[in-house]
Amino acid sequence: MNTIADIARLAGVAKSTVSRYLNGGSVSEETKKKIEIVIAETGYAPNAFAQSLKAKKTNIIGTIIPRLDSYATSRTLIGIDERLRELNFHMLVSNTNQDLEREIENIYTLAKQKVAGIILLATQITDDHLKAFKQINIPVLLVGQQHDDVYSLVHDDETAGYAIGKYIIQRGHKNIAFLGVGEHDIAVGVNRKKGVKKAVADHDDIDARFFETTFNMSEAAIRAQSLFDEFSPSALVCATDNIAIGAVKAAYQKNLRVPEDVSITGFGGYEVTAMMHPSLTTVQIHFVDAGRTAASHIVKLVNGEDIPKLTYSNFEIILRESVDIRTDHPI
Amino acid sequence: MNTIADIARLAGVAKSTVSRYLNGGSVSEETKKKIEIVIAETGYAPNAFAQSLKAKKTNIIGTIIPRLDSYATSRTLIGIDERLRELNFHMLVSNTNQDLEREIENIYTLAKQKVAGIILLATQITDDHLKAFKQINIPVLLVGQQHDDVYSLVHDDETAGYAIGKYIIQRGHKNIAFLGVGEHDIAVGVNRKKGVKKAVADHDDIDARFFETTFNMSEAAIRAQSLFDEFSPSALVCATDNIAIGAVKAAYQKNLRVPEDVSITGFGGYEVTAMMHPSLTTVQIHFVDAGRTAASHIVKLVNGEDIPKLTYSNFEIILRESVDIRTDHPI
DNA sequence: CTGAAAGCGCTTACAG
DNA sequence: CTGAAAGCGCTTACAG
């Protein structure tokens, strides 16, 4: 492996000149040529550590994620990675396995590794988070959750919840169940539910009930079964596609036809929802795009440029087979 | 941010003594105490770049993956990450987006970043790969593909293919289709098919035909439709769960009942296969375990310990509802 | 057990 | 435009 000293010697110039050449400083055409040739011959590549030691900064963006085996996460990472690469940055992924302590820990660790910025696919923001953000003095961007004190990129969960609720109501459903997750998750647990609630609040002839489960498909299936025992909805709005997949399974097990006996909707737009039988009507969130935007934003912050404190990413409702028109629901 | 010089000054000792303390060299109890206190007070953490610049080595394992949105990949990464953390190493993920050139490029980039070792979730190994491995002089472990010149951890695809083939035959199927992927992918495209071929070769009353598609669910669905037109198998063995999901969809569209008209099997053991209707009989590969093993192995290589050149990870067949017994298949 | 000094490979004022 | 020198924060022989 060659060092800058080797290149300088071979090119017959000083190290500082080579460094200047490398970093776009002023170097005469002639000197430029000489250095170029030597670098091409030797295949020289600067030592990133030595650079970082001086610069005290890297071109790495640390991305903290709660879990790896999630469609939303992996699609978002793809977008971040893609865009970061275009901007000449690298992505360092740090998985917390849904452990909040590890999330805080990771913020400090990434700071120690001198990442240029941090993207946090957050599930909740605690005081410890805010303290860490203050202390590390590195740009941070939240994705999927919003907090007034931090730059945030959120899927517009409440509006999306409102839209899918409205759609279900327009299709004539009056007995509507919502199967969500706990309120510790602001985006999924609180906002999506809030949107649906708002939609049903617009009408006074609707019996809407709200249930809770986890993000796990099998647990959602079990919860949906007992839900079908307690309440007989004509439509079941689910807070994620995985929950919806579990609910469809539960319907089969209860001998309920989808959508004839019960309509079911998802949230996310996972690829597999198009392949199910019946295919799932769902709210599609553009995770890859969101990831790309997140990458653009964090790099802007790194470069000292301004971005809006809060950005919304887009969604759309994909109409498929799992929702039926209901003019009169037989209880 | 404190440096080792600050700590030394505050503790009233030399920098080298602090360094020795940090790295487990011989330091008197008394000195140890003083340094400990100062470090605790200041929250000092060594600068990783300065360390790496000297040591010319990090505790980072670079992991190169072909894609992020794959169940197999994410589960494997979870295992790698988990185990690496236990061993006090970090995981740096580098996505190639299935671009072979970028894969080669990444090998060199990671080497430049002085990762301690590289885990490559490979789809194929070319001469350029081998050349890169030679040149970088860093331990490399292949996962999912095997090559004689490189340490490899493979899912035993051929044996697994043989096992699922055998199982289908035992259930009385005589008209068997296999829907696989191109042979550039040795593990999935070649070995799984080879195993199934071997299973049918043991019997002389079987009409087995082999078809090809891609890893994409929707494309697999389309290919399966035309397959059902060309050939009327009583069982369709798919090379991945995603292909099987597409095939089940195609069966629905062709008004074929699963498993009464056609049995379908997958490969992978994705969570969603348990939730489908009917639930999918599939070969489960233990990706998380494989990831953990991969992490253990690469760290052993980094530490100069020996590991077997080739390791097989386990699989099992999960029997569910998508396969029927067939005593006599009416063409 | 301890400390002074050199060096890892780069960058950056500073002087010419 | 160019070069000599200092310094980034560590580690590691070496001498004591």
XYZ file of C-alpha atoms (C1' of nucleotides) in Angstrom:
694
model
C 0.000 0.000 0.000
C 1.314 3.384 -1.000
C 1.172 6.520 1.097
C 1.068 10.094 0.071
C 4.798 10.249 0.779
C 5.456 7.559 -1.840
C 3.436 9.427 -4.409
C 5.228 12.668 -3.597
C 8.627 11.029 -3.933
C 7.771 9.268 -7.194
C 6.308 12.440 -8.657
C 9.171 14.542 -7.391
C 6.998 16.948 -5.438
C 6.116 17.587 -1.798
C 3.472 15.702 0.144
C 1.523 18.887 0.598
C 1.364 19.360 -3.149
C -0.043 15.892 -3.630
C -2.550 16.578 -0.895
C -3.528 19.809 -2.576
C -3.911 18.017 -5.897
C -6.142 15.441 -4.232
C -8.309 18.033 -2.572
C -8.698 20.353 -5.494
C -6.243 23.016 -4.381
C -4.271 25.071 -6.836
C -1.643 23.007 -8.616
C 0.031 23.825 -11.928
C -0.967 21.818 -14.969
C 2.495 20.333 -15.239
C 2.599 19.161 -11.623
C -0.917 17.854 -11.976
C 0.168 15.639 -14.873
C 3.088 14.176 -12.998
C 1.022 13.331 -9.984
C -1.792 11.917 -12.079
C 0.552 9.496 -13.769
C 2.071 8.260 -10.532
C -1.333 7.765 -8.937
C -2.587 5.849 -11.936
C 0.500 3.649 -11.935
C 0.439 2.887 -8.233
C -3.312 2.684 -7.767
C -2.882 4.921 -4.773
C -5.881 5.478 -2.511
C -5.702 7.791 0.516
C -5.961 6.247 3.947
C -9.400 7.112 5.206
C -8.357 7.066 8.868
C -5.589 9.531 8.448
C -7.978 11.784 6.565
C -10.638 11.461 9.224
C -8.160 11.996 12.003
C -7.384 15.397 10.579
C -10.765 16.311 9.233
C -12.513 14.945 12.356
C -15.343 14.051 10.127
C -16.253 11.322 7.698
C -18.579 10.937 4.768
C -20.486 8.238 6.571
C -24.132 8.605 7.529
C -25.100 6.389 10.427
C -28.564 4.898 10.144
C -30.159 3.490 13.263
C -32.966 1.034 12.702
C -35.213 -0.807 15.167
C -35.234 -4.040 13.216
C -33.878 -5.526 10.049
C -36.695 -7.885 9.159
C -39.266 -5.306 8.273
C -40.468 -4.405 4.824
C -40.727 -0.745 5.723
C -37.194 -0.653 7.090
C -35.539 -2.471 4.246
C -37.292 -0.396 1.592
C -36.353 2.791 3.380
C -32.744 1.654 3.678
C -32.651 0.972 -0.040
C -33.684 4.540 -0.712
C -31.215 5.989 1.756
C -28.379 3.860 0.429
C -29.154 4.703 -3.196
C -29.279 8.431 -2.690
C -26.315 8.534 -0.324
C -24.220 6.766 -2.901
C -25.172 9.386 -5.465
C -24.083 12.062 -3.034
C -20.804 10.310 -2.364
C -21.649 9.292 1.144
C -21.699 5.863 2.750
C -24.387 4.282 4.855
C -23.528 2.569 8.119
C -26.441 0.531 9.442
C -26.873 -0.037 13.136
C -29.615 -2.377 14.289
C -31.084 -1.994 17.779
C -33.348 -5.008 17.731
C -36.122 -2.844 19.187
C -34.118 -2.202 22.329
C -34.540 1.432 23.346
C -31.404 1.488 25.460
C -29.385 0.183 22.576
C -30.844 2.938 20.455
C -29.483 5.605 22.793
C -26.185 3.767 23.055
C -25.948 3.649 19.276
C -26.335 7.391 18.988
C -23.252 7.898 21.120
C -21.323 5.133 19.402
C -21.975 6.598 15.977
C -20.930 10.002 17.241
C -17.707 8.494 18.504
C -17.158 7.028 15.082
C -17.511 10.574 13.783
C -20.290 9.897 11.354
C -21.246 13.050 9.509
C -24.900 12.658 10.346
C -27.442 10.271 11.786
C -30.744 9.073 10.357
C -32.930 7.495 12.998
C -35.817 5.284 11.973
C -37.522 5.981 15.245
C -40.421 4.364 17.007
C -40.513 6.796 19.920
C -38.524 9.767 21.127
C -37.684 9.944 24.815
C -35.846 12.539 26.871
C -32.768 10.361 26.651
C -32.946 10.700 22.887
C -33.130 14.468 23.068
C -30.259 14.571 25.542
C -28.145 12.450 23.259
C -28.957 14.609 20.238
C -27.909 17.717 22.164
C -24.718 16.214 23.377
C -23.320 14.713 20.191
C -23.608 17.870 18.157
C -24.107 16.025 14.889
C -27.067 16.523 12.528
C -29.889 14.105 13.205
C -32.911 13.324 11.073
C -35.904 11.387 12.368
C -37.773 9.191 9.920
C -41.237 7.869 10.646
C -41.731 9.830 13.855
C -41.925 13.511 14.489
C -40.595 15.683 17.275
C -40.635 19.454 17.423
C -37.005 19.708 18.478
C -35.611 17.482 15.741
C -35.675 17.483 11.946
C -38.289 14.938 10.981
C -39.516 13.127 7.902
C -42.821 11.404 8.494
C -45.255 9.418 6.506
C -48.458 11.337 6.842
C -50.028 8.644 8.970
C -52.958 10.594 10.261
C -54.069 11.800 6.847
C -53.554 8.330 5.443
C -55.616 6.832 8.258
C -58.291 9.388 7.566
C -58.247 8.546 3.867
C -58.597 4.806 4.310
C -61.303 5.312 6.940
C -63.171 7.609 4.588
C -62.857 5.108 1.764
C -64.306 2.293 3.867
C -67.198 4.485 4.937
C -67.872 5.496 1.361
C -68.157 1.840 0.480
C -71.104 1.681 2.834
C -69.581 0.042 5.873
C -71.146 0.919 9.208
C -69.628 -1.633 11.542
C -65.950 -0.929 11.400
C -63.131 -2.396 13.443
C -59.620 -1.020 13.598
C -56.780 -3.331 14.584
C -53.781 -1.265 15.621
C -50.728 -1.382 17.862
C -49.828 0.177 21.215
C -49.619 3.938 21.616
C -45.907 3.951 22.426
C -45.521 3.971 18.655
C -46.698 7.447 17.756
C -46.809 7.008 14.003
C -48.485 3.628 13.747
C -50.098 3.301 17.162
C -51.388 6.841 17.589
C -51.592 8.685 14.281
C -53.041 6.036 12.031
C -55.699 5.329 14.609
C -56.370 9.027 15.046
C -56.945 9.404 11.311
C -59.431 6.573 11.198
C -61.183 7.939 14.271
C -61.501 11.303 12.611
C -63.049 9.723 9.539
C -65.704 7.890 11.532
C -66.348 10.952 13.700
C -67.584 12.701 10.561
C -70.546 10.323 10.521
C -72.967 9.530 13.287
C -74.357 6.222 12.112
C -71.156 4.284 12.426
C -70.240 1.761 15.051
C -66.450 1.803 15.134
C -64.374 -0.130 17.637
C -60.672 -0.050 18.176
C -58.521 -3.048 19.033
C -54.868 -3.536 19.675
C -52.244 -6.148 18.833
C -48.517 -6.211 18.016
C -46.572 -5.966 14.782
C -46.269 -9.729 14.676
C -48.310 -11.518 12.025
C -49.177 -14.558 14.107
C -50.169 -12.556 17.150
C -52.298 -10.355 14.920
C -54.031 -13.452 13.572
C -54.849 -14.608 17.090
C -56.074 -11.177 18.108
C -58.206 -10.919 14.975
C -59.867 -14.221 15.798
C -60.989 -13.032 19.209
C -61.979 -9.720 17.628
C -64.298 -11.580 15.268
C -65.803 -13.290 18.320
C -66.421 -10.056 20.201
C -67.598 -7.924 17.347
C -68.855 -8.640 13.915
C -67.462 -5.868 11.731
C -68.237 -5.611 8.050
C -64.836 -4.017 7.588
C -61.564 -4.402 9.446
C -58.980 -1.669 8.963
C -55.506 -2.842 9.962
C -52.628 -0.611 10.976
C -50.037 -2.550 8.965
C -50.025 -5.038 6.106
C -48.617 -7.730 8.357
C -51.535 -7.291 10.724
C -53.884 -7.440 7.740
C -52.265 -10.663 6.541
C -52.851 -12.148 9.983
C -56.436 -10.899 9.915
C -57.135 -12.502 6.542
C -55.798 -15.751 7.949
C -58.065 -15.393 10.979
C -61.036 -14.771 8.728
C -60.336 -18.001 6.854
C -60.093 -19.857 10.132
C -63.423 -18.424 11.236
C -64.960 -19.351 7.892
C -65.531 -15.722 7.032
C -65.179 -14.893 3.373
C -63.084 -11.880 2.423
C -64.501 -9.531 1.266
C -68.060 -10.944 1.145
C -68.361 -11.358 4.917
C -65.680 -8.985 6.031
C -63.605 -6.411 4.150
C -60.000 -6.053 5.261
C -57.456 -3.331 4.517
C -53.750 -3.031 5.172
C -51.224 -0.273 5.509
C -47.784 -0.198 3.890
C -48.124 -1.590 0.401
C -45.868 -4.600 0.780
C -45.288 -6.535 -2.399
C -46.904 -9.685 -1.072
C -50.241 -7.923 -0.573
C -50.750 -7.987 -4.334
C -50.242 -11.743 -4.412
C -52.620 -12.700 -1.658
C -56.008 -14.138 -2.312
C -57.925 -11.911 -2.313
C -55.391 -9.213 -3.054
C -55.300 -6.604 -0.337
C -56.586 -3.058 -0.541
C -53.965 -1.069 1.296
C -52.386 2.303 1.887
C -49.131 2.348 0.027
C -46.350 4.302 1.596
C -43.450 5.117 -0.699
C -40.661 3.935 1.528
C -37.893 4.009 -1.064
C -38.730 7.589 -1.980
C -38.885 8.513 1.671
C -35.462 6.981 2.142
C -34.069 8.969 -0.766
C -35.504 12.162 0.657
C -34.088 11.344 4.072
C -30.647 10.899 2.542
C -30.853 14.180 0.656
C -31.965 15.968 3.793
C -29.310 14.642 6.122
C -26.587 15.527 3.621
C -27.981 19.042 3.362
C -27.852 19.328 7.123
C -24.280 18.052 7.083
C -23.406 20.717 4.567
C -24.986 23.370 6.721
C -27.883 23.951 4.344
C -31.355 24.470 5.649
C -34.255 22.081 5.291
C -37.803 22.215 6.587
C -38.115 21.069 10.164
C -40.861 18.683 9.161
C -41.395 16.925 5.843
C -44.240 14.654 4.843
C -43.764 11.754 2.481
C -46.520 10.661 0.138
C -48.996 7.816 0.256
C -51.716 6.466 -1.954
C -54.537 4.017 -1.507
C -54.260 0.943 -3.691
C -57.664 -0.479 -4.467
C -57.746 -4.239 -4.759
C -60.101 -7.093 -3.993
C -60.324 -7.240 -0.224
C -62.962 -4.541 0.184
C -66.590 -5.037 -0.743
C -69.394 -2.560 -1.216
C -71.910 -2.802 1.560
C -75.254 -1.140 1.301
C -76.801 -2.901 4.226
C -74.811 -4.837 6.725
C -76.593 -7.848 8.255
C -75.369 -8.194 11.815
C -13.987 15.926 23.553
C -11.029 14.741 25.563
C -7.899 13.194 24.181
C -5.501 10.783 25.747
C -3.255 13.751 26.509
C -5.984 15.341 28.636
C -6.452 12.160 30.606
C -2.723 11.816 31.119
C -2.425 15.389 32.334
C -5.416 15.126 34.679
C -4.193 11.831 36.090
C -0.653 13.101 36.373
C 0.864 10.340 34.250
C 2.243 9.974 30.722
C 0.142 9.371 27.640
C 1.829 6.063 27.113
C 0.756 4.932 30.562
C -2.844 5.774 29.829
C -2.573 3.926 26.544
C -1.131 0.921 28.327
C -3.929 1.041 30.874
C -6.470 1.149 28.062
C -4.929 -1.771 26.253
C -4.348 -4.000 29.251
C -0.606 -3.453 29.600
C 1.126 -3.562 32.946
C 0.165 -0.618 35.140
C 0.430 -0.416 38.943
C -2.751 -0.595 40.968
C -2.288 2.940 42.176
C -1.850 4.398 38.703
C -4.758 2.330 37.471
C -7.015 3.915 40.094
C -6.032 7.449 39.197
C -6.630 6.881 35.517
C -9.903 5.107 36.148
C -11.253 8.057 38.081
C -10.289 10.590 35.450
C -11.788 8.509 32.674
C -15.009 8.084 34.613
C -15.201 11.812 35.293
C -14.483 12.915 31.769
C -16.355 10.176 29.955
C -13.295 9.808 27.797
C -13.552 7.549 24.757
C -10.560 6.914 22.497
C -10.680 8.278 18.982
C -11.269 5.304 16.743
C -9.458 6.867 13.792
C -6.278 7.479 15.651
C -6.393 3.920 16.911
C -7.013 2.546 13.468
C -4.336 4.696 11.927
C -1.797 3.036 14.170
C -3.266 -0.428 14.394
C -4.140 -0.371 10.687
C -7.097 -2.500 11.549
C -10.593 -2.042 12.915
C -13.122 -4.205 14.671
C -15.544 -3.729 11.832
C -16.737 -6.606 9.697
C -17.893 -5.503 6.278
C -20.919 -7.358 4.989
C -21.686 -7.166 1.298
C -25.233 -8.012 0.303
C -26.899 -8.198 -3.101
C -30.154 -6.665 -1.938
C -31.805 -5.345 1.150
C -35.390 -6.299 0.501
C -34.988 -10.015 0.822
C -36.161 -12.121 3.698
C -33.095 -14.327 3.475
C -30.749 -11.366 3.549
C -32.376 -9.545 6.425
C -32.606 -12.646 8.583
C -28.982 -13.472 7.880
C -27.939 -9.924 8.726
C -29.786 -10.150 12.024
C -27.767 -13.219 12.942
C -24.492 -11.663 11.859
C -25.212 -8.454 13.725
C -26.270 -10.239 16.905
C -23.223 -12.467 17.081
C -20.790 -9.758 16.033
C -22.061 -7.548 18.831
C -21.420 -10.348 21.314
C -17.894 -10.623 20.013
C -17.364 -6.880 20.249
C -17.302 -6.279 16.557
C -19.410 -3.982 14.417
C -21.240 -4.745 11.213
C -20.940 -2.438 8.229
C -23.536 -3.250 5.590
C -22.848 -2.536 1.964
C -25.631 -3.063 -0.538
C -24.794 -3.767 -4.182
C -28.308 -3.757 -5.561
C -27.477 -6.924 -7.475
C -24.829 -5.153 -9.474
C -21.837 -7.437 -9.882
C -19.455 -4.609 -10.642
C -20.486 -2.788 -7.537
C -19.842 -5.969 -5.597
C -16.229 -6.058 -6.727
C -15.907 -2.329 -6.121
C -17.242 -2.805 -2.602
C -14.622 -5.389 -1.785
C -11.891 -2.873 -2.512
C -13.707 -0.055 -0.749
C -14.146 -2.073 2.404
C -10.502 -3.057 2.284
C -9.583 0.583 2.028
C -11.695 1.234 5.082
C -9.562 -1.405 6.795
C -12.392 -3.638 7.859
C -11.091 -6.613 9.797
C -12.948 -9.083 7.628
C -15.564 -9.355 4.916
C -18.673 -11.490 4.779
C -20.043 -11.753 1.270
C -23.615 -12.896 0.731
C -22.737 -14.014 -2.724
C -24.792 -14.989 -5.703
C -21.905 -15.925 -7.925
C -18.144 -15.923 -7.747
C -16.225 -14.659 -10.748
C -12.524 -14.383 -11.481
C -12.748 -10.716 -10.564
C -13.939 -11.752 -7.120
C -11.026 -14.109 -6.653
C -8.599 -11.486 -7.836
C -10.017 -8.989 -5.356
C -9.846 -11.488 -2.499
C -6.196 -12.170 -3.307
C -5.299 -8.545 -3.508
C -6.931 -7.166 -0.389
C -5.349 -9.659 1.970
C -8.259 -9.562 4.411
C -10.202 -12.626 5.581
C -13.287 -13.286 3.456
C -16.196 -15.587 4.153
C -18.732 -16.518 1.502
C -22.294 -17.124 2.634
C -24.807 -18.900 0.456
C -22.373 -19.835 -2.278
C -19.346 -22.060 -2.247
C -15.950 -21.786 -3.862
C -12.960 -24.028 -3.315
C -10.550 -21.149 -2.886
C -12.596 -19.249 -0.287
C -14.015 -20.038 3.130
C -17.684 -20.759 2.570
C -20.846 -21.226 4.565
C -23.636 -22.668 2.480
C -27.160 -23.745 3.006
C -27.160 -27.341 1.871
C -29.257 -26.525 -1.148
C -28.724 -29.719 -3.062
C -29.604 -31.984 -0.141
C -32.582 -29.784 0.670
C -33.735 -29.964 -2.940
C -33.330 -33.693 -2.827
C -35.348 -33.881 0.397
C -38.279 -31.845 -0.870
C -38.256 -33.756 -4.143
C -38.266 -37.034 -2.268
C -41.119 -35.847 -0.078
C -43.260 -34.904 -3.057
C -42.606 -38.251 -4.678
C -43.515 -40.082 -1.490
C -46.824 -38.280 -1.492
C -47.545 -40.059 -4.746
C -46.936 -37.290 -7.257
C -45.801 -38.386 -10.689
C -46.178 -35.228 -12.753
C -43.826 -32.800 -11.126
C -42.807 -29.334 -12.211
C -39.907 -27.375 -10.795
C -39.909 -23.603 -11.077
C -36.418 -22.280 -10.488
C -34.143 -19.409 -11.410
C -31.237 -18.961 -13.812
C -28.053 -20.961 -13.406
C -25.886 -17.926 -12.744
C -27.064 -18.369 -9.178
C -25.260 -21.532 -8.134
C -27.063 -22.087 -4.847
C -30.632 -21.428 -5.899
C -30.426 -21.820 -9.658
C -28.160 -24.848 -9.850
C -28.046 -26.742 -6.554
C -31.693 -26.737 -5.570
C -32.611 -27.922 -9.037
C -29.884 -30.538 -8.981
C -31.262 -31.945 -5.716
C -34.766 -32.213 -7.087
C -33.430 -33.816 -10.281
C -31.575 -36.379 -8.231
C -34.727 -37.220 -6.308
C -36.755 -37.817 -9.458
C -33.899 -39.719 -11.067
C -34.318 -42.373 -8.360
C -37.692 -43.264 -9.868
C -38.493 -44.165 -13.432
C -42.218 -43.505 -13.515
C -42.008 -39.785 -12.992
C -42.538 -37.042 -15.519
C -40.571 -34.107 -14.173
C -40.121 -30.850 -16.051
C -37.986 -27.893 -15.161
C -38.919 -24.277 -15.692
C -37.234 -20.995 -15.026
C -38.258 -17.560 -13.777
C -36.738 -14.780 -11.644
C -36.771 -14.028 -7.930
C -39.608 -11.571 -8.480
C -43.011 -12.624 -7.159
C -45.040 -11.090 -9.959
C -42.843 -12.453 -12.693
C -43.025 -15.853 -11.048
C -46.817 -15.623 -11.057
C -46.838 -14.915 -14.782
C -44.389 -17.702 -15.513
C -46.427 -20.129 -13.407
C -49.545 -19.310 -15.407
C -47.899 -20.233 -18.676
C -46.395 -23.277 -16.996
C -49.893 -24.450 -16.070
C -50.864 -24.025 -19.715
C -47.955 -26.053 -21.046
C -47.934 -28.802 -18.480
C -50.396 -30.024 -15.957
C -48.339 -30.989 -12.927
C -49.884 -32.471 -9.822
C -47.102 -30.835 -7.837
C -45.058 -27.700 -8.385
C -41.798 -27.395 -6.474
C -40.596 -23.780 -6.307
C -37.029 -22.656 -5.731
C -38.000 -19.857 -3.299
C -40.989 -18.933 -1.179
C -41.561 -15.815 -3.229
C -41.807 -17.895 -6.372
C -44.216 -20.211 -4.568
C -46.360 -17.267 -3.494
C -46.531 -16.182 -7.118
C -47.375 -19.736 -8.150
C -50.234 -19.982 -5.657
C -51.595 -16.735 -7.066
C -51.321 -18.135 -10.583
C -53.166 -21.273 -9.513
C -56.029 -19.168 -8.189
C -56.150 -17.245 -11.417
C -56.274 -20.496 -13.391
C -59.005 -21.785 -11.092
C -56.790 -24.544 -9.819
C -57.312 -25.452 -6.196
C -54.266 -25.768 -3.985
C -53.574 -28.493 -2.991
C -56.491 -30.486 -4.479
C -55.581 -29.752 -8.095
C -51.963 -28.843 -7.680
C -49.613 -29.112 -4.720
C -47.108 -26.305 -4.325
C -43.968 -26.077 -2.178
C -41.628 -23.231 -1.324
C -38.076 -22.826 -0.180
C -36.899 -20.494 2.585
C -39.440 -20.636 5.379
C -40.524 -16.995 5.292
C -42.941 -16.016 8.011
C -45.711 -15.154 5.577
C -45.827 -18.719 4.247
C -47.530 -19.788 7.483
C -50.224 -17.161 7.009
C -51.134 -17.917 3.434
C -54.211 -19.841 2.509
C -53.440 -22.631 2.238
C -50.338 -22.421 4.363
C -47.258 -23.382 2.416
C -45.204 -26.523 2.790
C -41.646 -25.305 2.471
C -38.001 -25.972 3.159
C -37.023 -23.819 6.090
C -33.509 -22.503 6.077
C -32.244 -21.188 9.394
C -30.940 -17.863 8.198
C -30.438 -16.261 11.589
C -28.400 -19.230 12.804
C -26.424 -19.191 9.587
C -25.716 -15.489 10.143
C -24.522 -16.156 13.668
C -22.231 -18.885 12.452
C -20.907 -16.642 9.720
C -20.060 -13.979 12.286
C -18.294 -16.457 14.550
C -16.320 -17.787 11.618
C -15.156 -14.482 10.230
C -14.006 -13.363 13.677
C -12.068 -16.596 14.073
C -10.396 -15.950 10.750
C -9.598 -12.410 11.825
C -8.003 -13.785 14.962
C -5.926 -16.194 12.948
C -7.815 -19.244 14.149
C -8.664 -22.029 11.791
C -12.147 -22.926 10.592
C -13.334 -25.544 8.134
C -13.087 -24.428 4.517
C -16.723 -25.350 3.975
C -19.589 -25.359 6.486
C -23.169 -26.422 5.894
C -26.067 -24.767 7.665
C -29.186 -26.746 8.539
C -32.586 -26.917 6.957
C -35.853 -28.670 7.677
C -39.017 -29.351 5.766
C -42.080 -27.724 7.266
C -45.186 -29.688 6.447
C -48.258 -27.555 5.987
C -51.377 -27.552 3.866
C -50.224 -26.894 0.331
C -49.300 -30.498 -0.505
C -51.847 -33.217 -1.110
C -51.503 -36.982 -1.241
C -51.951 -38.267 -4.748
C -52.421 -41.948 -5.413
C -53.449 -41.539 -8.995
C -53.045 -38.354 -10.915
C -55.704 -37.749 -13.558
C -54.082 -35.868 -16.406
C 6.077 -0.145 36.362
C 6.805 4.337 33.860
C 7.863 8.112 30.488
C 9.963 10.528 26.292
C 10.030 10.116 21.615
C 8.979 8.572 17.142
C 5.693 7.508 13.900
C 0.964 5.974 11.654
C -0.769 8.987 6.843
C -2.847 12.756 6.145
C -4.011 18.255 6.050
C -3.254 22.973 6.763
C -1.605 27.397 7.848
C 2.612 29.791 6.767
C 6.380 31.528 4.250
C 8.511 32.021 -0.006
C 2.239 27.638 -7.442
C 5.178 25.115 -4.063
C 7.453 23.101 0.144
C 8.871 22.490 5.196
C 6.859 21.880 9.410
C 3.500 21.112 12.813
C -0.185 18.562 14.369
C -4.597 15.282 14.388
C -4.824 11.265 18.732
C -3.210 7.327 19.286
C 0.535 3.099 20.027
C 4.869 1.028 20.557
C 9.532 -0.087 20.997
C 13.112 1.684 23.969
C 15.457 3.168 27.994
C 15.331 3.702 32.722
